[in-house]
Amino acid sequence: MDLEPNESEDPERLREQIRSLEALRGVLDEALIAQKKATLEARLSALVDTGGGAIITGNIDTGGGKFVGRDNRSVDIGGDARHVMVITGDGNRVAVSADQVSEEDLLRGYYRALAQECRRLPLGIVDPRFAQPGAKGEVSLVEVYTDLDVVSAPRADDEAASRWGLRLARGEGGERTPLLQVIAEPSARRLVLVGDAGSGKTTFVNYVAYGLAEALAGGAPPPLPDALRGVLPVRLILRRAARWVPENGPRGCADLLWRALRADVAERLGEAAAERLVPTLQQRLLRDGGLVLLDGLDEVPEAARRRRCLLGSIQDFVAPLPADKTRVLLTARPYAYADPRWHLAGFPVLALAPFRREQVEHFVDRWHRAVQPALGWDQVTAEARARRLSQALFQSERAYLADLAARPLLLTLMATLHSSWGQLPDDRADLFEETVKLLLSRWQQNRRVEGSDGQILQEPELARALGLGEPTIRAALEKLAFQIHQRQGGEAERADAPADIPSGEVLSVLTPLLPDDVNPKVLLNYLEQQAGLLTGRREGVYAFPHRSFQEYLAVCHLANTEPDFAARLRELVWRDLDWWREAFLLGVGKKRQGGLGDAVNVINTLVPEGPDSVDAITPRHWQAAALAGAALLELRQLNQVADQPHYRATIKRVKTWLCALVEQGQLAPRERLAAGDVLGQLGDPRFDPALFFLPCRYRGKPEPLLGFVEIPAKEPFVMGSPPNNPEDVLRNEAGNLKALAIDRYWMARYPVTVAQYQCFVEASGYENPDWWTATGWSWRQGQWDSQVEGEGLRNWLKQRPVELRAMPFWWDDQRLHPNRPVVGVSWFEAVAYCRWLDDALRRSGKVSLLADERYSVRLPTEAGWEKAARNGDGRRYPWGNVDWNEERANIGDSGIGHPTPVGMYPQGATPGGLHDASGNVWEWTRSHYGDYPYDPHDGRNNIDTDDPFVVRGGSWYYVRQDARAVCRFKLLPDHFGDGLGFRVVISLANSELLSSKTLIFWGMWFGEGGLPPSPAGGVIGS
């Protein structure tokens, strides 16, 4: 071995190689690490040793005693058996004898090195610009850290370990509490923190260790709870500590962890510094206590009693520390700690909860601030990109993204992809493809270590195993994913989580690929520890990090091995649609990577013909059609292929199926809802985009009246409930004893949809005062706010300042669902839309009735709304007098939690074909709120006012009592809500001013029609 100094070698490069070797413990053979480390240390010692105790690279005066720098000095990372590296006041780095440096300086040097390690994020694997140590491109942990939440997760006496482990993995338990808050509580002296791989356990340990170490090193730490300030931290990675555990050793003792701490100090400062510093650390901990962070119990092998011995050592290590001054936090994966054998007595268990939306958005915001310098963005660009990513993650049609983003590791991967690419891949198959590559291939780059000769240090067996190449290893994992997904689908109780995979099942796939002299467990350990595509749940049991990865790799296997991929995937879906649904969607995306035609061919297998050509349609046909629609959305390029007949035919056929599904009320309401939303995004054929998205087809036939349904005059009707009706809880429904006669009018079949209202927005309806009442325009301009007197009204106005009055509230979210009712609109906006639509229809010439100036598009009066909803015969609900069920209407009892596509409850329609008059959204009327009897002569239908107006019909979040056709509420005209919309009518301005005697006379004179035809003939759509 050549130990002569080589002037071309860089001491810091050698030290970095020594430190990097420690990262490979548990992956490489210990003997190989020891051999390489000894060689590197010997070369470093030969380089720095001059016989006098130091090699000086600047002007230094030792004075024969303690080391003295120009002005001050600090201990730096590095050192060997005799030396400590020091930075002088003028910036020179020197190696000096360890006994020339004070223990306080050594302590600060150790914590400076620890802080430096804990603040790093391994992001260069995704984009080298994010990992330039010390440069503007470096992204540190403290810049992006987002507080984690935990739940307490006690185990029931009769609860199986596997069930408890699953609850822990999902973060299920009691109330969520911020983790930093929990560990600072006086009672939180001993804790176990559990969470799946990528859930943030190590990130939290590193963040706290960084904060405490940075403070002790004299730096500027991030904010931590007051109870932790000044606390001495000890951070030990248990996988590394396990090397001090003797095979089949005794119970274990505290000395094992003290030796691990000494090795940690020596790794950073050298053996000489460790020899001096560790006794001081030990004395301080035993006297003053501290925060002991023990990371990764699950990474310690169970074999040879190592884990049991280590647990005993932990208990002995903690026992003599002052109980009232010491906090201990142990981390583990849920499935490892669920085994009672590995429990520590007196350590309560906390489970990490998945990120909430607010936490995801906080991370995204901080991430974009952190990468801004590296990518050369200005602040406006960074903020815009952050908003774009947050919106992408929480789009309702891409719900899987929010699910992935709830896991910090996967959120970080998506954020780095988004920053590097400028957007997330449109196709989720592309997203999973890139993420799989990161986890399988690029992630390992962070752990590679070069030897002194520049070669990659790898255990010989591992080198031969990896020599198979990434494609071969990936093919094996794809085969494994398909096998276990098939197996899991056949289990009696199949969870949403990825399947447990026994090591034997993994090895059965890997072993045939490997050379005879390679132990398959070497590759298995590598895949778990470095690649991240397999995670260890407990000893000998693995899983993919998320079920979506299991499903994506499974369809990759089919795509790469099945000659007729489309037919095989259709077979699996037809046999068990619920289980293979997501795999099918990912399979369409996978085929899209090879060309759009391949993807469309897969979709065609589900709907090879239209519903009229199928002799006996079963629920499976409807489910397959719904899946085909969702698959078309996965392609996200329909607008680019609409002019190609074969693609257009597929799209039309799928939409025909979905339209029939919605209008006929096929499948359960939630499945129908999903299909209706897909139909809206594909382009709902019930509505005509050339005529302001008004209805053009109804139940397979043309809509000659553009969706306006005639409400004939007939005989007078009585409004309201009978006296003393027990359902009239507000006592405002009874007392309208007079029969009311109303001229015939035409009411819209559905509430105004998002697509219909968008025409008004895009026509600059919010900028044209012609469409607004005087009071409404004053509200729109923000001038009305100062004039209102009621405190309730003023408070409501504050929730929607003038800059949010140029579109409906929640507009960006609503536009994703064009065939749902528009919500978030005030009464002022509803009236403005009616006036705009009236003008637009007149100019279109498609509604001849509007040629008569007496007719106009407007909001229905309260009486007109109730007559139409009750079919003029006094029924309780629009569909009749039978009680509500889930097939009748979307109300609070449905549990859906938001508006639904219009017309999807055919059993809830009136006999004349009005839909959603009960439930879905409250509907504004033209009438002021007033007590009964209802008198159309008393000015209650005057629209230029700020009095409360009546809303009717109930909504998706109100109970069935409020969905009765007589129920009436009042709201101020500036009110907006996510359950508040409206529908329109075409009527005479004075249609309610007719007396019942006049009506009877007209009926006798003109016959059964009751009223003469309008001057224009009453024909709409001609």
mmCIF file with all atom_site columns, N, CA and C in Angstrom, residues 652-683:
data_model
loop_
_atom_site.group_PDB
_atom_site.id
_atom_site.type_symbol
_atom_site.label_atom_id
_atom_site.label_alt_id
_atom_site.label_comp_id
_atom_site.label_asym_id
_atom_site.label_entity_id
_atom_site.label_seq_id
_atom_site.pdbx_PDB_ins_code
_atom_site.Cartn_x
_atom_site.Cartn_y
_atom_site.Cartn_z
_atom_site.occupancy
_atom_site.B_iso_or_equiv
_atom_site.pdbx_formal_charge
_atom_site.auth_seq_id
_atom_site.auth_comp_id
_atom_site.auth_asym_id
_atom_site.auth_atom_id
_atom_site.pdbx_PDB_model_num
ATOM 1  N N  . LYS A 1 652 ? -67.874 9.756  -29.676 1.00 0.00 ? 652 LYS A N  1
ATOM 2  C CA . LYS A 1 652 ? -69.324 9.886  -29.776 1.00 0.00 ? 652 LYS A CA 1
ATOM 3  C C  . LYS A 1 652 ? -70.016 8.670  -29.177 1.00 0.00 ? 652 LYS A C  1
ATOM 4  N N  . ARG A 1 653 ? -69.479 7.480  -29.451 1.00 0.00 ? 653 ARG A N  1
ATOM 5  C CA . ARG A 1 653 ? -70.101 6.264  -28.932 1.00 0.00 ? 653 ARG A CA 1
ATOM 6  C C  . ARG A 1 653 ? -70.049 6.234  -27.410 1.00 0.00 ? 653 ARG A C  1
ATOM 7  N N  . VAL A 1 654 ? -68.922 6.609  -26.847 1.00 0.00 ? 654 VAL A N  1
ATOM 8  C CA . VAL A 1 654 ? -68.794 6.617  -25.381 1.00 0.00 ? 654 VAL A CA 1
ATOM 9  C C  . VAL A 1 654 ? -69.753 7.644  -24.782 1.00 0.00 ? 654 VAL A C  1
ATOM 10 N N  . LYS A 1 655 ? -69.857 8.821  -25.383 1.00 0.00 ? 655 LYS A N  1
ATOM 11 C CA . LYS A 1 655 ? -70.750 9.843  -24.842 1.00 0.00 ? 655 LYS A CA 1
ATOM 12 C C  . LYS A 1 655 ? -72.210 9.407  -24.947 1.00 0.00 ? 655 LYS A C  1
ATOM 13 N N  . THR A 1 656 ? -72.546 8.663  -25.986 1.00 0.00 ? 656 THR A N  1
ATOM 14 C CA . THR A 1 656 ? -73.917 8.155  -26.116 1.00 0.00 ? 656 THR A CA 1
ATOM 15 C C  . THR A 1 656 ? -74.248 7.219  -24.958 1.00 0.00 ? 656 THR A C  1
ATOM 16 N N  . TRP A 1 657 ? -73.317 6.356  -24.625 1.00 0.00 ? 657 TRP A N  1
ATOM 17 C CA . TRP A 1 657 ? -73.495 5.461  -23.481 1.00 0.00 ? 657 TRP A CA 1
ATOM 18 C C  . TRP A 1 657 ? -73.666 6.258  -22.188 1.00 0.00 ? 657 TRP A C  1
ATOM 19 N N  . LEU A 1 658 ? -72.796 7.227  -21.979 1.00 0.00 ? 658 LEU A N  1
ATOM 20 C CA . LEU A 1 658 ? -72.824 7.975  -20.726 1.00 0.00 ? 658 LEU A CA 1
ATOM 21 C C  . LEU A 1 658 ? -74.098 8.801  -20.603 1.00 0.00 ? 658 LEU A C  1
ATOM 22 N N  . CYS A 1 659 ? -74.532 9.370  -21.700 1.00 0.00 ? 659 CYS A N  1
ATOM 23 C CA . CYS A 1 659 ? -75.762 10.171 -21.669 1.00 0.00 ? 659 CYS A CA 1
ATOM 24 C C  . CYS A 1 659 ? -76.959 9.286  -21.307 1.00 0.00 ? 659 CYS A C  1
ATOM 25 N N  . ALA A 1 660 ? -77.029 8.116  -21.900 1.00 0.00 ? 660 ALA A N  1
ATOM 26 C CA . ALA A 1 660 ? -78.119 7.191  -21.578 1.00 0.00 ? 660 ALA A CA 1
ATOM 27 C C  . ALA A 1 660 ? -78.029 6.745  -20.123 1.00 0.00 ? 660 ALA A C  1
ATOM 28 N N  . LEU A 1 661 ? -76.820 6.518  -19.656 1.00 0.00 ? 661 LEU A N  1
ATOM 29 C CA . LEU A 1 661 ? -76.618 6.095  -18.267 1.00 0.00 ? 661 LEU A CA 1
ATOM 30 C C  . LEU A 1 661 ? -77.174 7.144  -17.310 1.00 0.00 ? 661 LEU A C  1
ATOM 31 N N  . VAL A 1 662 ? -76.856 8.411  -17.558 1.00 0.00 ? 662 VAL A N  1
ATOM 32 C CA . VAL A 1 662 ? -77.291 9.493  -16.672 1.00 0.00 ? 662 VAL A CA 1
ATOM 33 C C  . VAL A 1 662 ? -78.797 9.681  -16.750 1.00 0.00 ? 662 VAL A C  1
ATOM 34 N N  . GLU A 1 663 ? -79.331 9.775  -17.947 1.00 0.00 ? 663 GLU A N  1
ATOM 35 C CA . GLU A 1 663 ? -80.754 10.088 -18.099 1.00 0.00 ? 663 GLU A CA 1
ATOM 36 C C  . GLU A 1 663 ? -81.660 8.939  -17.670 1.00 0.00 ? 663 GLU A C  1
ATOM 37 N N  . GLN A 1 664 ? -81.185 7.714  -17.793 1.00 0.00 ? 664 GLN A N  1
ATOM 38 C CA . GLN A 1 664 ? -81.996 6.565  -17.384 1.00 0.00 ? 664 GLN A CA 1
ATOM 39 C C  . GLN A 1 664 ? -81.814 6.223  -15.917 1.00 0.00 ? 664 GLN A C  1
ATOM 40 N N  . GLY A 1 665 ? -80.877 6.878  -15.260 1.00 0.00 ? 665 GLY A N  1
ATOM 41 C CA . GLY A 1 665 ? -80.648 6.596  -13.846 1.00 0.00 ? 665 GLY A CA 1
ATOM 42 C C  . GLY A 1 665 ? -80.013 5.240  -13.600 1.00 0.00 ? 665 GLY A C  1
ATOM 43 N N  . GLN A 1 666 ? -79.121 4.834  -14.492 1.00 0.00 ? 666 GLN A N  1
ATOM 44 C CA . GLN A 1 666 ? -78.464 3.536  -14.343 1.00 0.00 ? 666 GLN A CA 1
ATOM 45 C C  . GLN A 1 666 ? -77.361 3.607  -13.270 1.00 0.00 ? 666 GLN A C  1
ATOM 46 N N  . LEU A 1 667 ? -77.049 2.483  -12.694 1.00 0.00 ? 667 LEU A N  1
ATOM 47 C CA . LEU A 1 667 ? -76.044 2.321  -11.644 1.00 0.00 ? 667 LEU A CA 1
ATOM 48 C C  . LEU A 1 667 ? -76.444 3.084  -10.378 1.00 0.00 ? 667 LEU A C  1
ATOM 49 N N  . ALA A 1 668 ? -75.660 2.912  -9.341  1.00 0.00 ? 668 ALA A N  1
ATOM 50 C CA . ALA A 1 668 ? -75.926 3.594  -8.077  1.00 0.00 ? 668 ALA A CA 1
ATOM 51 C C  . ALA A 1 668 ? -75.608 5.081  -8.235  1.00 0.00 ? 668 ALA A C  1
ATOM 52 N N  . PRO A 1 669 ? -76.217 5.942  -7.407  1.00 0.00 ? 669 PRO A N  1
ATOM 53 C CA . PRO A 1 669 ? -76.017 7.386  -7.587  1.00 0.00 ? 669 PRO A CA 1
ATOM 54 C C  . PRO A 1 669 ? -74.558 7.826  -7.623  1.00 0.00 ? 669 PRO A C  1
ATOM 55 N N  . ARG A 1 670 ? -73.707 7.276  -6.797  1.00 0.00 ? 670 ARG A N  1
ATOM 56 C CA . ARG A 1 670 ? -72.309 7.715  -6.803  1.00 0.00 ? 670 ARG A CA 1
ATOM 57 C C  . ARG A 1 670 ? -71.598 7.320  -8.098  1.00 0.00 ? 670 ARG A C  1
ATOM 58 N N  . GLU A 1 671 ? -71.893 6.134  -8.604  1.00 0.00 ? 671 GLU A N  1
ATOM 59 C CA . GLU A 1 671 ? -71.314 5.740  -9.888  1.00 0.00 ? 671 GLU A CA 1
ATOM 60 C C  . GLU A 1 671 ? -71.864 6.607  -11.014 1.00 0.00 ? 671 GLU A C  1
ATOM 61 N N  . ARG A 1 672 ? -73.163 6.907  -10.931 1.00 0.00 ? 672 ARG A N  1
ATOM 62 C CA . ARG A 1 672 ? -73.788 7.756  -11.939 1.00 0.00 ? 672 ARG A CA 1
ATOM 63 C C  . ARG A 1 672 ? -73.215 9.166  -11.889 1.00 0.00 ? 672 ARG A C  1
ATOM 64 N N  . LEU A 1 673 ? -72.973 9.657  -10.683 1.00 0.00 ? 673 LEU A N  1
ATOM 65 C CA . LEU A 1 673 ? -72.349 10.965 -10.515 1.00 0.00 ? 673 LEU A CA 1
ATOM 66 C C  . LEU A 1 673 ? -71.001 11.013 -11.218 1.00 0.00 ? 673 LEU A C  1
ATOM 67 N N  . ALA A 1 674 ? -70.168 10.001 -10.986 1.00 0.00 ? 674 ALA A N  1
ATOM 68 C CA . ALA A 1 674 ? -68.849 9.979  -11.620 1.00 0.00 ? 674 ALA A CA 1
ATOM 69 C C  . ALA A 1 674 ? -68.974 9.959  -13.142 1.00 0.00 ? 674 ALA A C  1
ATOM 70 N N  . ALA A 1 675 ? -69.916 9.148  -13.640 1.00 0.00 ? 675 ALA A N  1
ATOM 71 C CA . ALA A 1 675 ? -70.117 9.088  -15.093 1.00 0.00 ? 675 ALA A CA 1
ATOM 72 C C  . ALA A 1 675 ? -70.626 10.425 -15.628 1.00 0.00 ? 675 ALA A C  1
ATOM 73 N N  . GLY A 1 676 ? -71.515 11.082 -14.873 1.00 0.00 ? 676 GLY A N  1
ATOM 74 C CA . GLY A 1 676 ? -72.030 12.378 -15.304 1.00 0.00 ? 676 GLY A CA 1
ATOM 75 C C  . GLY A 1 676 ? -70.951 13.443 -15.347 1.00 0.00 ? 676 GLY A C  1
ATOM 76 N N  . ASP A 1 677 ? -70.050 13.415 -14.380 1.00 0.00 ? 677 ASP A N  1
ATOM 77 C CA . ASP A 1 677 ? -68.932 14.364 -14.391 1.00 0.00 ? 677 ASP A CA 1
ATOM 78 C C  . ASP A 1 677 ? -68.020 14.128 -15.591 1.00 0.00 ? 677 ASP A C  1
ATOM 79 N N  . VAL A 1 678 ? -67.762 12.862 -15.877 1.00 0.00 ? 678 VAL A N  1
ATOM 80 C CA . VAL A 1 678 ? -66.944 12.541 -17.054 1.00 0.00 ? 678 VAL A CA 1
ATOM 81 C C  . VAL A 1 678 ? -67.644 13.038 -18.315 1.00 0.00 ? 678 VAL A C  1
ATOM 82 N N  . LEU A 1 679 ? -68.945 12.827 -18.394 1.00 0.00 ? 679 LEU A N  1
ATOM 83 C CA . LEU A 1 679 ? -69.706 13.282 -19.557 1.00 0.00 ? 679 LEU A CA 1
ATOM 84 C C  . LEU A 1 679 ? -69.569 14.795 -19.720 1.00 0.00 ? 679 LEU A C  1
ATOM 85 N N  . GLY A 1 680 ? -69.649 15.516 -18.625 1.00 0.00 ? 680 GLY A N  1
ATOM 86 C CA . GLY A 1 680 ? -69.504 16.958 -18.704 1.00 0.00 ? 680 GLY A CA 1
ATOM 87 C C  . GLY A 1 680 ? -68.156 17.386 -19.232 1.00 0.00 ? 680 GLY A C  1
ATOM 88 N N  . GLN A 1 681 ? -67.110 16.692 -18.823 1.00 0.00 ? 681 GLN A N  1
ATOM 89 C CA . GLN A 1 681 ? -65.769 17.060 -19.268 1.00 0.00 ? 681 GLN A CA 1
ATOM 90 C C  . GLN A 1 681 ? -65.507 16.639 -20.711 1.00 0.00 ? 681 GLN A C  1
ATOM 91 N N  . LEU A 1 682 ? -66.154 15.563 -21.141 1.00 0.00 ? 682 LEU A N  1
ATOM 92 C CA . LEU A 1 682 ? -66.007 15.148 -22.540 1.00 0.00 ? 682 LEU A CA 1
ATOM 93 C C  . LEU A 1 682 ? -66.813 16.036 -23.475 1.00 0.00 ? 682 LEU A C  1
ATOM 94 N N  . GLY A 1 683 ? -67.865 16.653 -22.945 1.00 0.00 ? 683 GLY A N  1
ATOM 95 C CA . GLY A 1 683 ? -68.772 17.458 -23.776 1.00 0.00 ? 683 GLY A CA 1
ATOM 96 C C  . GLY A 1 683 ? -70.143 16.826 -23.774 1.00 0.00 ? 683 GLY A C  1
#
